[in-house]
Coordinates of C-alpha atoms in Angstrom, one line a residue:
X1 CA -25.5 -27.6 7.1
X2 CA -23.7 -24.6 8.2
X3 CA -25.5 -21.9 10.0
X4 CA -26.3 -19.0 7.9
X5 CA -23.8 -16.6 9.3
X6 CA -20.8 -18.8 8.2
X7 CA -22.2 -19.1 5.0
X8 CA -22.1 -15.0 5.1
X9 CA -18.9 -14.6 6.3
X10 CA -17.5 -17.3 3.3
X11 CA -18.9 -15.0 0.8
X12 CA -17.7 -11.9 2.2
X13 CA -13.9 -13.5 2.4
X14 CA -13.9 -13.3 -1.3
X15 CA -15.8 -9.9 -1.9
X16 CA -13.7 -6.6 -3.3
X17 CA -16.6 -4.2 -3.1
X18 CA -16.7 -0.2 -4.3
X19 CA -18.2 2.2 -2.3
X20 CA -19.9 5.8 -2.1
X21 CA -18.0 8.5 -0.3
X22 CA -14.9 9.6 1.5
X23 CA -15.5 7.4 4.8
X24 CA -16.8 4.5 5.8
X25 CA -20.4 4.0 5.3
X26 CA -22.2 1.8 8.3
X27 CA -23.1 -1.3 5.3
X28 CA -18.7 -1.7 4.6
X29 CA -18.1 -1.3 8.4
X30 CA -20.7 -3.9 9.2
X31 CA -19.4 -6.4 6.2
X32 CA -15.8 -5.8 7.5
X33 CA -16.6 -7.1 11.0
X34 CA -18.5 -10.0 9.4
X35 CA -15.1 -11.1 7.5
X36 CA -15.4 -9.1 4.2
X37 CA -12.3 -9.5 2.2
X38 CA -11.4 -5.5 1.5
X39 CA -12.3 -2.6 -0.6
X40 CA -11.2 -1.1 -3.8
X41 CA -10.8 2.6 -4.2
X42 CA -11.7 4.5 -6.8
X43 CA -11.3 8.6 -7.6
X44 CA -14.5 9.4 -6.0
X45 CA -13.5 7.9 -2.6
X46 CA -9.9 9.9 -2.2
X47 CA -11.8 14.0 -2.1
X48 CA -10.5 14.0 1.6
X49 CA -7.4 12.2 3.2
X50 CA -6.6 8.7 2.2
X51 CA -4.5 7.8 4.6
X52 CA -7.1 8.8 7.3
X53 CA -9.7 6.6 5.2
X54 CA -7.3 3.6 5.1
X55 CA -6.6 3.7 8.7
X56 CA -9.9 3.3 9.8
X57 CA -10.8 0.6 7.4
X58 CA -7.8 -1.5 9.2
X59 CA -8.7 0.1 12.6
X60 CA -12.2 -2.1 11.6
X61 CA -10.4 -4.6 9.7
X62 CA -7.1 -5.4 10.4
X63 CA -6.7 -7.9 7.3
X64 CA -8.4 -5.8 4.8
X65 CA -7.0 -5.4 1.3
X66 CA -7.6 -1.9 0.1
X67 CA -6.7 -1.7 -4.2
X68 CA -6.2 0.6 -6.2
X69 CA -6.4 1.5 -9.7
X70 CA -3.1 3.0 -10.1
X71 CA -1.3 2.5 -13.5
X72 CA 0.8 6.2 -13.7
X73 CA 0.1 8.2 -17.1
X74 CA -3.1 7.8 -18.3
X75 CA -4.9 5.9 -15.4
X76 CA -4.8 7.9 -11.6
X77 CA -6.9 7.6 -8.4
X78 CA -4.4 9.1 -6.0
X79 CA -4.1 12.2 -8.5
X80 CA -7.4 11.8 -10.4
X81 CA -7.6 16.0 -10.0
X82 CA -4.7 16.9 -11.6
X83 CA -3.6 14.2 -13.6
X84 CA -0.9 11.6 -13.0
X85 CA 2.9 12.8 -12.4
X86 CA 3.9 9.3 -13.2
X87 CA 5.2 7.9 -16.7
X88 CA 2.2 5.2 -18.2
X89 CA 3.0 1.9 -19.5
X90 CA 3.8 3.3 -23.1
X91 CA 6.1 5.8 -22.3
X92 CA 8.3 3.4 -20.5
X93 CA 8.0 1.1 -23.5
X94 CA 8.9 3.7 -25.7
X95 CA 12.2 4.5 -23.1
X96 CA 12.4 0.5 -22.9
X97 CA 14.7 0.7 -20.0
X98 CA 13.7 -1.7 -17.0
X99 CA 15.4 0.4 -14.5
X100 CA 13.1 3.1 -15.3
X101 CA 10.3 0.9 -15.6
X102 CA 11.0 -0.8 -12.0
X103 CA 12.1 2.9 -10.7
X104 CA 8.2 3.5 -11.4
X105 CA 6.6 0.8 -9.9
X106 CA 8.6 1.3 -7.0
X107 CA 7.3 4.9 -6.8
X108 CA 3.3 4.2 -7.7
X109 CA 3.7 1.5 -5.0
X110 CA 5.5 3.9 -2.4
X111 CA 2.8 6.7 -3.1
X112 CA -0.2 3.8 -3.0
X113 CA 1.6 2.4 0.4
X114 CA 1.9 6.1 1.6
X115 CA -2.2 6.1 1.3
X116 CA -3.0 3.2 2.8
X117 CA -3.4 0.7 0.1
X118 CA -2.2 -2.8 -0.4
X119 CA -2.8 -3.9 -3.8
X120 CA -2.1 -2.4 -6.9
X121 CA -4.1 -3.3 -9.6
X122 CA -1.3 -2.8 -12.2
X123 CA 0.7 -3.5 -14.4
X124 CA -0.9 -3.3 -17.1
X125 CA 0.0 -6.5 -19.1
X126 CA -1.9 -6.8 -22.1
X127 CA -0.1 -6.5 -25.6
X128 CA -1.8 -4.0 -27.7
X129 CA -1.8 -5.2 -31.4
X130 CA -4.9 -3.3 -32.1
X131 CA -4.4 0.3 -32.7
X132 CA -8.4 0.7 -32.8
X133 CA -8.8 -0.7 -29.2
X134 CA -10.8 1.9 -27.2
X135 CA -9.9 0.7 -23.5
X136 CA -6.2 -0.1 -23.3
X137 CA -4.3 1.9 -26.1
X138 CA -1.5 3.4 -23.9
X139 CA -2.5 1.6 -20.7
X140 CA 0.0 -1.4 -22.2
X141 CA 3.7 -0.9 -22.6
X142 CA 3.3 -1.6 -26.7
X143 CA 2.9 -4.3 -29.4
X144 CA 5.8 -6.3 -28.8
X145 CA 5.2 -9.5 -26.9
X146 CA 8.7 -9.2 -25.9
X147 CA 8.8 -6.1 -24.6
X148 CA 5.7 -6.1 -23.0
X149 CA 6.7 -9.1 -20.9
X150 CA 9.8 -7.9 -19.8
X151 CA 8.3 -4.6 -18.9
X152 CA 5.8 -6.4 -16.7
X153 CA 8.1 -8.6 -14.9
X154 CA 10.2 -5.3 -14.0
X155 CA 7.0 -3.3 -13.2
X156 CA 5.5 -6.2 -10.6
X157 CA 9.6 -6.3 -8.7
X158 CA 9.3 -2.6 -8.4
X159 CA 5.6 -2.4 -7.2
X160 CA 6.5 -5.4 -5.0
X161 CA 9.6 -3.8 -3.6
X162 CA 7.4 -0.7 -2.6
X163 CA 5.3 -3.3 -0.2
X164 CA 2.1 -3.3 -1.9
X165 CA 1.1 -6.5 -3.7
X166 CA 1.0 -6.7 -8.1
X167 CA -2.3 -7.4 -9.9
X168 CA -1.4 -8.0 -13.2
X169 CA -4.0 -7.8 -16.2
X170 CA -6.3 -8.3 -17.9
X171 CA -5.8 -12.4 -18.6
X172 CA -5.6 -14.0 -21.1
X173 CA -4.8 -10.8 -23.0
X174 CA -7.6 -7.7 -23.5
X175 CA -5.0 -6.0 -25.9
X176 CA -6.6 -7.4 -29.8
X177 CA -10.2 -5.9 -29.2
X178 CA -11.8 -2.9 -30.3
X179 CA -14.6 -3.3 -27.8
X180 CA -14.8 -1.9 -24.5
X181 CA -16.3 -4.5 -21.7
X182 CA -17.1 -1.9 -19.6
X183 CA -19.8 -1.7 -22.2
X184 CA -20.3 -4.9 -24.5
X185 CA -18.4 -8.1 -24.5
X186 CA -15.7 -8.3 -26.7
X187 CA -14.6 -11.4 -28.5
X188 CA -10.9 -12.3 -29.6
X189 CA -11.0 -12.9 -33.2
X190 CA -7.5 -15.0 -32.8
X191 CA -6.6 -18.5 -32.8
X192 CA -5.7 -20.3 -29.8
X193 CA -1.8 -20.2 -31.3
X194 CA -1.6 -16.6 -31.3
X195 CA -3.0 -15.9 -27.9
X196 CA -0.8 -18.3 -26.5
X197 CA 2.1 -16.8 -28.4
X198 CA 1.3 -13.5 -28.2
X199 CA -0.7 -12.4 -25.5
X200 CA 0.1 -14.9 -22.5
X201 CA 3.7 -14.7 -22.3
X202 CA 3.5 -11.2 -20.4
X203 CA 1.5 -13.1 -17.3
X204 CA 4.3 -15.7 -17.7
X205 CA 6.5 -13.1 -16.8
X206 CA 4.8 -11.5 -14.1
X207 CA 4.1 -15.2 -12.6
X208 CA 8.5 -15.6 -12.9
X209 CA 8.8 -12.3 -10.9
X210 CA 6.2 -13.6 -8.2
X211 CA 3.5 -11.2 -8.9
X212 CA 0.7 -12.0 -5.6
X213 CA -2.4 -11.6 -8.1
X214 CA -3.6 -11.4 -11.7
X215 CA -7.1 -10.0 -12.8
X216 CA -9.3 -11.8 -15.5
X217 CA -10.4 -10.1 -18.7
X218 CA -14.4 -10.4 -19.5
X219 CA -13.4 -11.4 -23.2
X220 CA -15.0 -14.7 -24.9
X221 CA -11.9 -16.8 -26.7
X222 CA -14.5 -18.8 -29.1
X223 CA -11.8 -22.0 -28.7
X224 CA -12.2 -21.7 -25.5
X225 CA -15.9 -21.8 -25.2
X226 CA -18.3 -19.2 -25.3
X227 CA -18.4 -18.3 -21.6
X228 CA -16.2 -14.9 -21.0
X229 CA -12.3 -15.3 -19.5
X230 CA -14.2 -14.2 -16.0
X231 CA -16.5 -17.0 -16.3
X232 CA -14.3 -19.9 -17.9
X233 CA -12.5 -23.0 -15.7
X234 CA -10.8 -23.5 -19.5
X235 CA -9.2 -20.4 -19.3
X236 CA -8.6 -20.1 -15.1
X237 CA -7.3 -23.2 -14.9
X238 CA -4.5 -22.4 -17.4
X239 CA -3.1 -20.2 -14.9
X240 CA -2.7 -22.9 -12.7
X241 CA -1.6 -25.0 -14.6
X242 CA 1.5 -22.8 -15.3
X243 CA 2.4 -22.8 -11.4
X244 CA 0.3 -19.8 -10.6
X245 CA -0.5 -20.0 -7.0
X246 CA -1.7 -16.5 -6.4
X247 CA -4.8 -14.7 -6.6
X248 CA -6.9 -14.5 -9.8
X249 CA -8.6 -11.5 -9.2
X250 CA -12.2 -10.9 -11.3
X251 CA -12.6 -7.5 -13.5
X252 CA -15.2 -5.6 -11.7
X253 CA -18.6 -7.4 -12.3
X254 CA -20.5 -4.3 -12.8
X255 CA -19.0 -3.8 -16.1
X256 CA -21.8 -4.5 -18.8
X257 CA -20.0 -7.7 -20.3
X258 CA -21.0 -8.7 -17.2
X259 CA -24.0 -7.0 -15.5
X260 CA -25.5 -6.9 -18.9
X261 CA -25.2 -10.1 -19.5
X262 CA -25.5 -12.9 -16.0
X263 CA -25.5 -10.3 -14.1
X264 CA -23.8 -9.3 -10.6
X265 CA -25.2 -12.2 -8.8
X266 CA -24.4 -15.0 -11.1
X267 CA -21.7 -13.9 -12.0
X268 CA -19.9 -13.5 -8.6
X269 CA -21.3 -17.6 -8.5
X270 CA -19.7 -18.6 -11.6
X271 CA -16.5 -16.8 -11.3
X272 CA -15.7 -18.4 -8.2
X273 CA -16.8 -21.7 -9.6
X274 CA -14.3 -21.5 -13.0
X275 CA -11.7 -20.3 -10.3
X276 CA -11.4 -16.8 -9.1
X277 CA -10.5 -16.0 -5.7
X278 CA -11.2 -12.5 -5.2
X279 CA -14.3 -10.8 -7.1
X280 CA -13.8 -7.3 -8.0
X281 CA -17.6 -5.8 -7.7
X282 CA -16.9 -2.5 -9.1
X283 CA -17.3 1.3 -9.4
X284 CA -20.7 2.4 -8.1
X285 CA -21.0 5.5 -9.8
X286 CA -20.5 4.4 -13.0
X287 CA -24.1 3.9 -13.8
X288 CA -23.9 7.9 -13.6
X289 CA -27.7 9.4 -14.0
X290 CA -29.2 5.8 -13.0
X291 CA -26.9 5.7 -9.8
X292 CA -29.2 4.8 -6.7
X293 CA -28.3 6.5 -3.3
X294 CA -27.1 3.0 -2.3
X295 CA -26.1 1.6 -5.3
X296 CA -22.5 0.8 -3.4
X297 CA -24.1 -1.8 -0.9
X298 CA -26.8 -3.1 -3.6
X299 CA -24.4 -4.1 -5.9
X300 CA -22.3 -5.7 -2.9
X301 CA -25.2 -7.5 -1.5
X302 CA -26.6 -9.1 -5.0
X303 CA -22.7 -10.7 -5.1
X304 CA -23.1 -11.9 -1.7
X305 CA -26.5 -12.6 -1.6
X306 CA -26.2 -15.2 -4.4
X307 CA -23.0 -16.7 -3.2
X308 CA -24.8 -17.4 -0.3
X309 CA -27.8 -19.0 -1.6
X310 CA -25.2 -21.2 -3.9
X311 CA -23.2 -22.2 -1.0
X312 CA -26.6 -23.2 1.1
X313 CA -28.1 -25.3 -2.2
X314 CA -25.3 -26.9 -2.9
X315 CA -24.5 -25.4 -6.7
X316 CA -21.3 -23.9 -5.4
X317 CA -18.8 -26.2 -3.5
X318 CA -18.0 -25.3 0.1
X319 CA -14.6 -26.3 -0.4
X320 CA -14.2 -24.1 -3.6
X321 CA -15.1 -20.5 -1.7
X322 CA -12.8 -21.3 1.5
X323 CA -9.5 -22.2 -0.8
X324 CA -10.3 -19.1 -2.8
X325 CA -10.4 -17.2 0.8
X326 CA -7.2 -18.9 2.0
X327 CA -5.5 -17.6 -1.0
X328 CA -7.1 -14.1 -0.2
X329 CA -5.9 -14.2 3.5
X330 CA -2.6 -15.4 1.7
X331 CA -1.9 -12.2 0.3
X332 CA -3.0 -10.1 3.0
X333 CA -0.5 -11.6 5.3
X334 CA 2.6 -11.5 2.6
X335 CA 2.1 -7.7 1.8
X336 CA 1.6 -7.0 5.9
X337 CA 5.4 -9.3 6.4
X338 CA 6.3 -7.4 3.4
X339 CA 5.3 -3.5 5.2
X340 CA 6.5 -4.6 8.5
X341 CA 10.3 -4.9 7.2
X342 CA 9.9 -1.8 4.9
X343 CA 8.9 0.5 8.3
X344 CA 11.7 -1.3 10.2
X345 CA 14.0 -0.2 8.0
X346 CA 12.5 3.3 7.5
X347 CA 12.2 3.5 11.2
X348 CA 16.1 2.5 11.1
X349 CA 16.6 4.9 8.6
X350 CA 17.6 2.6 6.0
X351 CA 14.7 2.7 3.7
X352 CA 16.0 5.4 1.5
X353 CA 15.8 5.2 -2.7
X354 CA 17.4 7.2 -5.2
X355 CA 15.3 10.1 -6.1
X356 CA 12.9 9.7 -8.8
X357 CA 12.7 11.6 -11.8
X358 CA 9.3 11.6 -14.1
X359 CA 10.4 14.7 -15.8
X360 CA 13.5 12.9 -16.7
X361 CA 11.9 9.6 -18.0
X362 CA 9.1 11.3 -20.0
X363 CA 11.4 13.7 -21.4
X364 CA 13.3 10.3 -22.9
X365 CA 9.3 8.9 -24.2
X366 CA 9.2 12.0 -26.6
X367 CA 9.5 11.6 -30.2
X368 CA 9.3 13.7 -33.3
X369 CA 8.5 12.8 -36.0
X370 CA 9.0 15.4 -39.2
X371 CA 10.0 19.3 -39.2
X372 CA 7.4 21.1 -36.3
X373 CA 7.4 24.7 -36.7
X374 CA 8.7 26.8 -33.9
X375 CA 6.8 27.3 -30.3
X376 CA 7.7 30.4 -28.3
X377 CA 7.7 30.3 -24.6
X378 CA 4.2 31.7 -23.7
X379 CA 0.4 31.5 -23.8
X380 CA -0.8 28.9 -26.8
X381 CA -4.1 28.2 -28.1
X382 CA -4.6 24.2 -27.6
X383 CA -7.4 22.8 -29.6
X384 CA -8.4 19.6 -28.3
X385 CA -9.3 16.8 -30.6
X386 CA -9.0 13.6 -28.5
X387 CA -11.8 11.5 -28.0
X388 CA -13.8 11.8 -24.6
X389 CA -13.5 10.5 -21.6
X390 CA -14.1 6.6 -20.7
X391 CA -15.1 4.4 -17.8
X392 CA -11.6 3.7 -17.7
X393 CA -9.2 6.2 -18.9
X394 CA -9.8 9.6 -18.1
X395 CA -8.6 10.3 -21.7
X396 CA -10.3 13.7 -22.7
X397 CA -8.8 15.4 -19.1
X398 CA -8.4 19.1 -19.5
X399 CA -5.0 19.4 -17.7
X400 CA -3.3 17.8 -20.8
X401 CA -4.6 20.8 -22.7
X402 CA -4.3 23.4 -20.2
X403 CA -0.8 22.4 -19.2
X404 CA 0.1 22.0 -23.1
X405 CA -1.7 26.0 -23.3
X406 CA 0.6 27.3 -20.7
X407 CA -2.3 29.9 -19.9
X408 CA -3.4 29.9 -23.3
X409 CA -6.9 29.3 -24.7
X410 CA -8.3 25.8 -24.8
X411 CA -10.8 24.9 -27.4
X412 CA -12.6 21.2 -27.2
X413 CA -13.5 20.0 -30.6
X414 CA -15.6 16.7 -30.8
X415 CA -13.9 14.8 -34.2
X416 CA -16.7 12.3 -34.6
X417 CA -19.2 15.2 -34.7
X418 CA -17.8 18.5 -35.6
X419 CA -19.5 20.2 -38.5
X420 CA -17.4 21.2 -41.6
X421 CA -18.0 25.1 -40.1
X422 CA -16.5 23.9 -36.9
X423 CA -13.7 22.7 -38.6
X424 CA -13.2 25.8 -40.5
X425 CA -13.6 27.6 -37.6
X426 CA -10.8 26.0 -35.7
X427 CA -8.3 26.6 -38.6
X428 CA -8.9 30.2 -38.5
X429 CA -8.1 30.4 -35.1
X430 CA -4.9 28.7 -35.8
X431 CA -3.6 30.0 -38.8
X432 CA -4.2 33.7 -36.2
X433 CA -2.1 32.0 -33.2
X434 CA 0.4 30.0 -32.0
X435 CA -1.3 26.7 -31.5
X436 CA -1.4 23.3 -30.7
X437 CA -3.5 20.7 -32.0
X438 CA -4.4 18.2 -29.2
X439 CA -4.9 14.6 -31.2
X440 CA -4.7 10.6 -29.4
X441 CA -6.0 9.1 -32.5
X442 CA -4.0 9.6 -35.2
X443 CA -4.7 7.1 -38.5
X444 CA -6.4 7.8 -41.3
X445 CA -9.4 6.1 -40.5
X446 CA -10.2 8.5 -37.2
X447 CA -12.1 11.5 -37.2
X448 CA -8.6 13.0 -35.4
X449 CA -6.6 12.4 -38.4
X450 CA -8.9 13.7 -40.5
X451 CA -9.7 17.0 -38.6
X452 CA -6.3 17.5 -38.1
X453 CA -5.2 17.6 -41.7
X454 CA -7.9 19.9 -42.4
X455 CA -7.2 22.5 -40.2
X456 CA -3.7 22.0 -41.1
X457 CA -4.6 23.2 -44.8
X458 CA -5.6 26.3 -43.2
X459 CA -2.9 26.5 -40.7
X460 CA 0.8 25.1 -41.5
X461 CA 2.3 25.7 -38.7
X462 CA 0.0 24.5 -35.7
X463 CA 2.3 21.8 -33.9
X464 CA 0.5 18.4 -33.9
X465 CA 0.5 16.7 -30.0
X466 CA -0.1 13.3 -29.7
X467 CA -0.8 11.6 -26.6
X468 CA -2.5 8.4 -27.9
X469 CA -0.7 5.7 -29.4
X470 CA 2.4 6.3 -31.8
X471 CA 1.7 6.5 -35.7
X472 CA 2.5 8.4 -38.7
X473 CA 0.2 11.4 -39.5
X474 CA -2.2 11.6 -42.6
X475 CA 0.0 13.0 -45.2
X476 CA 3.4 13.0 -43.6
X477 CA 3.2 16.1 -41.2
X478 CA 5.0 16.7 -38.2
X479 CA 3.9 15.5 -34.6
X480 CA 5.1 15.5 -31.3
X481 CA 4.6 11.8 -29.6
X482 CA 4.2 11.8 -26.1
X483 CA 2.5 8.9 -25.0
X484 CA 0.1 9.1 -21.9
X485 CA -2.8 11.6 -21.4
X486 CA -1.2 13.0 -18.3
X487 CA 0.0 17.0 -17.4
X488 CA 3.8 14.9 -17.2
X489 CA 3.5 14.1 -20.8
X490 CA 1.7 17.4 -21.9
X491 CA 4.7 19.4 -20.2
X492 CA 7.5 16.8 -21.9
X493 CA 6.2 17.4 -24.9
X494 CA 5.7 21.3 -24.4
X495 CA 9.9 21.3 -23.6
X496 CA 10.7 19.4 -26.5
X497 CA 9.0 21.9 -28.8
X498 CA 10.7 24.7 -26.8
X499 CA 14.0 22.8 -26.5
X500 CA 13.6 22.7 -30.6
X501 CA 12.8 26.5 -30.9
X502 CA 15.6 27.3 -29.0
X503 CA 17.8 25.0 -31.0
X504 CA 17.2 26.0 -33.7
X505 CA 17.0 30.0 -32.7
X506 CA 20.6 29.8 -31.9
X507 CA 21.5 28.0 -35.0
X508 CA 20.2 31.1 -37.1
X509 CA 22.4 33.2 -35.0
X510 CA 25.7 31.7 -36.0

């Protein structure tokens, strides 16, 4: 039997821990000399100077992976302060050029390379035929399965090409839920046709453009048994069987379809058992109020702890957790080849790109619908109607408002809970103003839609903003679309208006 340390060492090969702070705390610099696999970074750890923080991770650990969540638009670590100044997913589907889609993942992965980082955890690669779904909305590039899947291809060669590896997700497809995992398990309520058809041919794609790693989805697929994606040698194994000799990457175990449900420790067990190489443990601050102090290396050592224990009884195979770290150590050496050639050739000076223009591209992702009324160039009161903030998408940020407001006045309006007097409120204030009403939920089923129409009896000519997914307003009003709640879309959408005005302005003089 192997002596206890190896056992340790296995286990950390296949670890992806969070972790509390700007530098490294004495538990991660420990694990790293002791073989732990890398880090993921979330907001929270980037307050100071991320390339600093990187550099000693692989001061400590050469081979480390450090990911990152960075998707552009709606979804930002690196500028988690002030909002992404990259297009999302669903304003380059809108564009639907691959250029500009590659353009961007060239650019995320030069800015995640430029702070260290290694993997991407991105693109985004789930089609979203559920308009109600709470947790990827304009994370994916749209509802086409074709367009979707070549949009992902595109985005893993421009990531790629940056010298960072891909992480495509969430397999086999979180986009036909309207459940979050972060807080309940969701379960497809499709047949195993339409996922295959639908939803799997975007991974397909990203498997064709080489993508290094893909990460799981913690959904249940009834056909495929009751155990989530996460959990399920049914569902892992497809990847392999369609040539996939990468990384399956786990959805952080700390999410509550998982924690809530086997738990950390189990789970981390019986994901590497249905096939995952590389476990994602998770944000430690979500648990917010009920954070502990060291809820970072807790959560880290009830993953290791029980791989350990499984390894020493027997219940998980040797063999399994040292090909899953093999395929880990993989990776690390491909995007270290891959960064070794990009600084030659910047140190030759023939690393160069084309400029790149976000302005540009989200200008092209704006769409109006209907007959807005005019916007002059100056202060606007912005009443915001979107929904609030998840574990995932910092969707209820205030520098969509405030750069929509231009100075002006911005007023946060809960939908789901705002009393008929708050409503009326609202509408007085503007019908007396120029103003903008702030919506990502627009059907006629959503509290948005509703409110908006309301205060739209009151007040004609407030200018509906959109940043949620694309759809006609309740009674055939005009909206500005700009899809991603990010300060690039606010401001694209803010010139259209303007660009309209102006138009318009210089009609009547003729």
């Amino acid at each position: 039997m192997p002596h206890a340390d190896e056992l340790t060492r296995l286990a950390n090969g296949v670890l992806w821990p969070g972790f509390l702070g700007s530098t490294v705390p004495d538990w991660l610099a420990a694990a790293f000399e002791d073989g732990l696999a890398g880090v993921v970074y979330f907001a929270q750890n980037l307050d100071g100077d991320p390339a600093a923080l990187s550099a000693e991770i692989h001061r400590i650990s050469p081979s480390a992976l450090i990911g990152i969540d960075e998707e552009g638009g709606s979804v930002t670590r690196l500028e988690s302060r002030t909002g992404s100044t990259v297009p999302g997913a669903a304003q380059l589907g809108v564009v639907d050029d691959l250029d500009a889609t590659r353009a961007t993942g060239s650019e995320i992965g030069r800015r995640a390379r430029q702070a260290g980082a290694d993997v991407v955890i991105a693109p985004v690669a789930d089609v979203n035929t559920d308009p109600r779904n709470p947790v990827i909305g304009v994370r994916a590039f749209g509802d086409s399965t074709e367009l979707v899947s070549r949009h992902t291809a595109a985005a893993v060669e421009g990531l790629q090409q940056a010298g960072v590896a891909a992480c495509a997700k969430h397999y086999p497809g979180h986009g036909d839920t309207h459940t979050d995992s972060h807080h309940a398990l969701p379960r497809l309520a499709l047949s195993a046709a339409e996922i295959e058809t639908h939803h799997l041919p975007p991974f397909t794609a990203a498997i064709r453009a080489g993508v290094h790693a893909i990460m799981t989805a913690h959904i249940v697929a009834p056909h495929w048994g009751d155990e989530p994606a996460t959990l399920n040698p049914r569902v892992l194994g497809r990847l392999r069987e369609e040539g996939f000799e990468g990384v399956i990457v786990t959805d952080a175990l700390d999410m509550a379809a998982i924690r809530e449900s086997v738990g950390i420790g189990p789970g981390a067990v019986r994901a590497l058992a249905a096939g995952a190489d590389l476990l994602c443990i998770g944000n430690p601050t979500n648990p917010g109020a009920r954070m502990l102090p060291d809820q970072d290396e807790q959560d880290f050592r009830e993953a290791r702890d029980a791989i350990v224990a499984a390894l020493r009884s027997g219940e998980l195979p040797r063999e399994r957790v040292i090909e899953a770290g093999r395929r880990v150590a993989a990776m690390a050496d491909a995007v270290r080849a891959r960064r070794a050639i990009l600084d030659s050739d910047d140190a030759r000076g023939d690393g160069q790109s084309a400029p790149f223009d976000a302005d540009a591209i989200a200008d092209r992702a704006v769409r109006v619908q209907g007959e807005p009324a005019a916007l002059a160039d100056g202060p606007t009161l912005v009443i915001d109607l979107r929904r609030a903030s998840s574990l995932a998408v910092d969707s209820g940020a205030a520098h969509v408002a405030e750069a929509l407001a231009a100075g002006g006045e911005v007023r946060r309006i809960d939908a789901d809970s705002a009393s008929e007097e708050d409503i009326a409120a609202a509408a007085a204030s503007a019908s007396a103003a120029q103003s903008i009403l702030l919506v990502d939920r627009l059907d006629e089923d959503s509290a948005q839609g509703r409110a908006l129409a309301r205060i739209r009896a009151t007040a004609p000519d407030a200018v509906a903003v959109n940043v949620g997914l694309p759809g006609a307003v309740p009674g055939g009003r005009a909206v500005i679309s700009s899809p991603a709640a990010s300060p690039l879309a606010a401001r694209a959408a803010r010139r259209a208006l303007l660009n309209r005005s102006r138009t318009a302005g210089q009609k009547g003089l003729t």
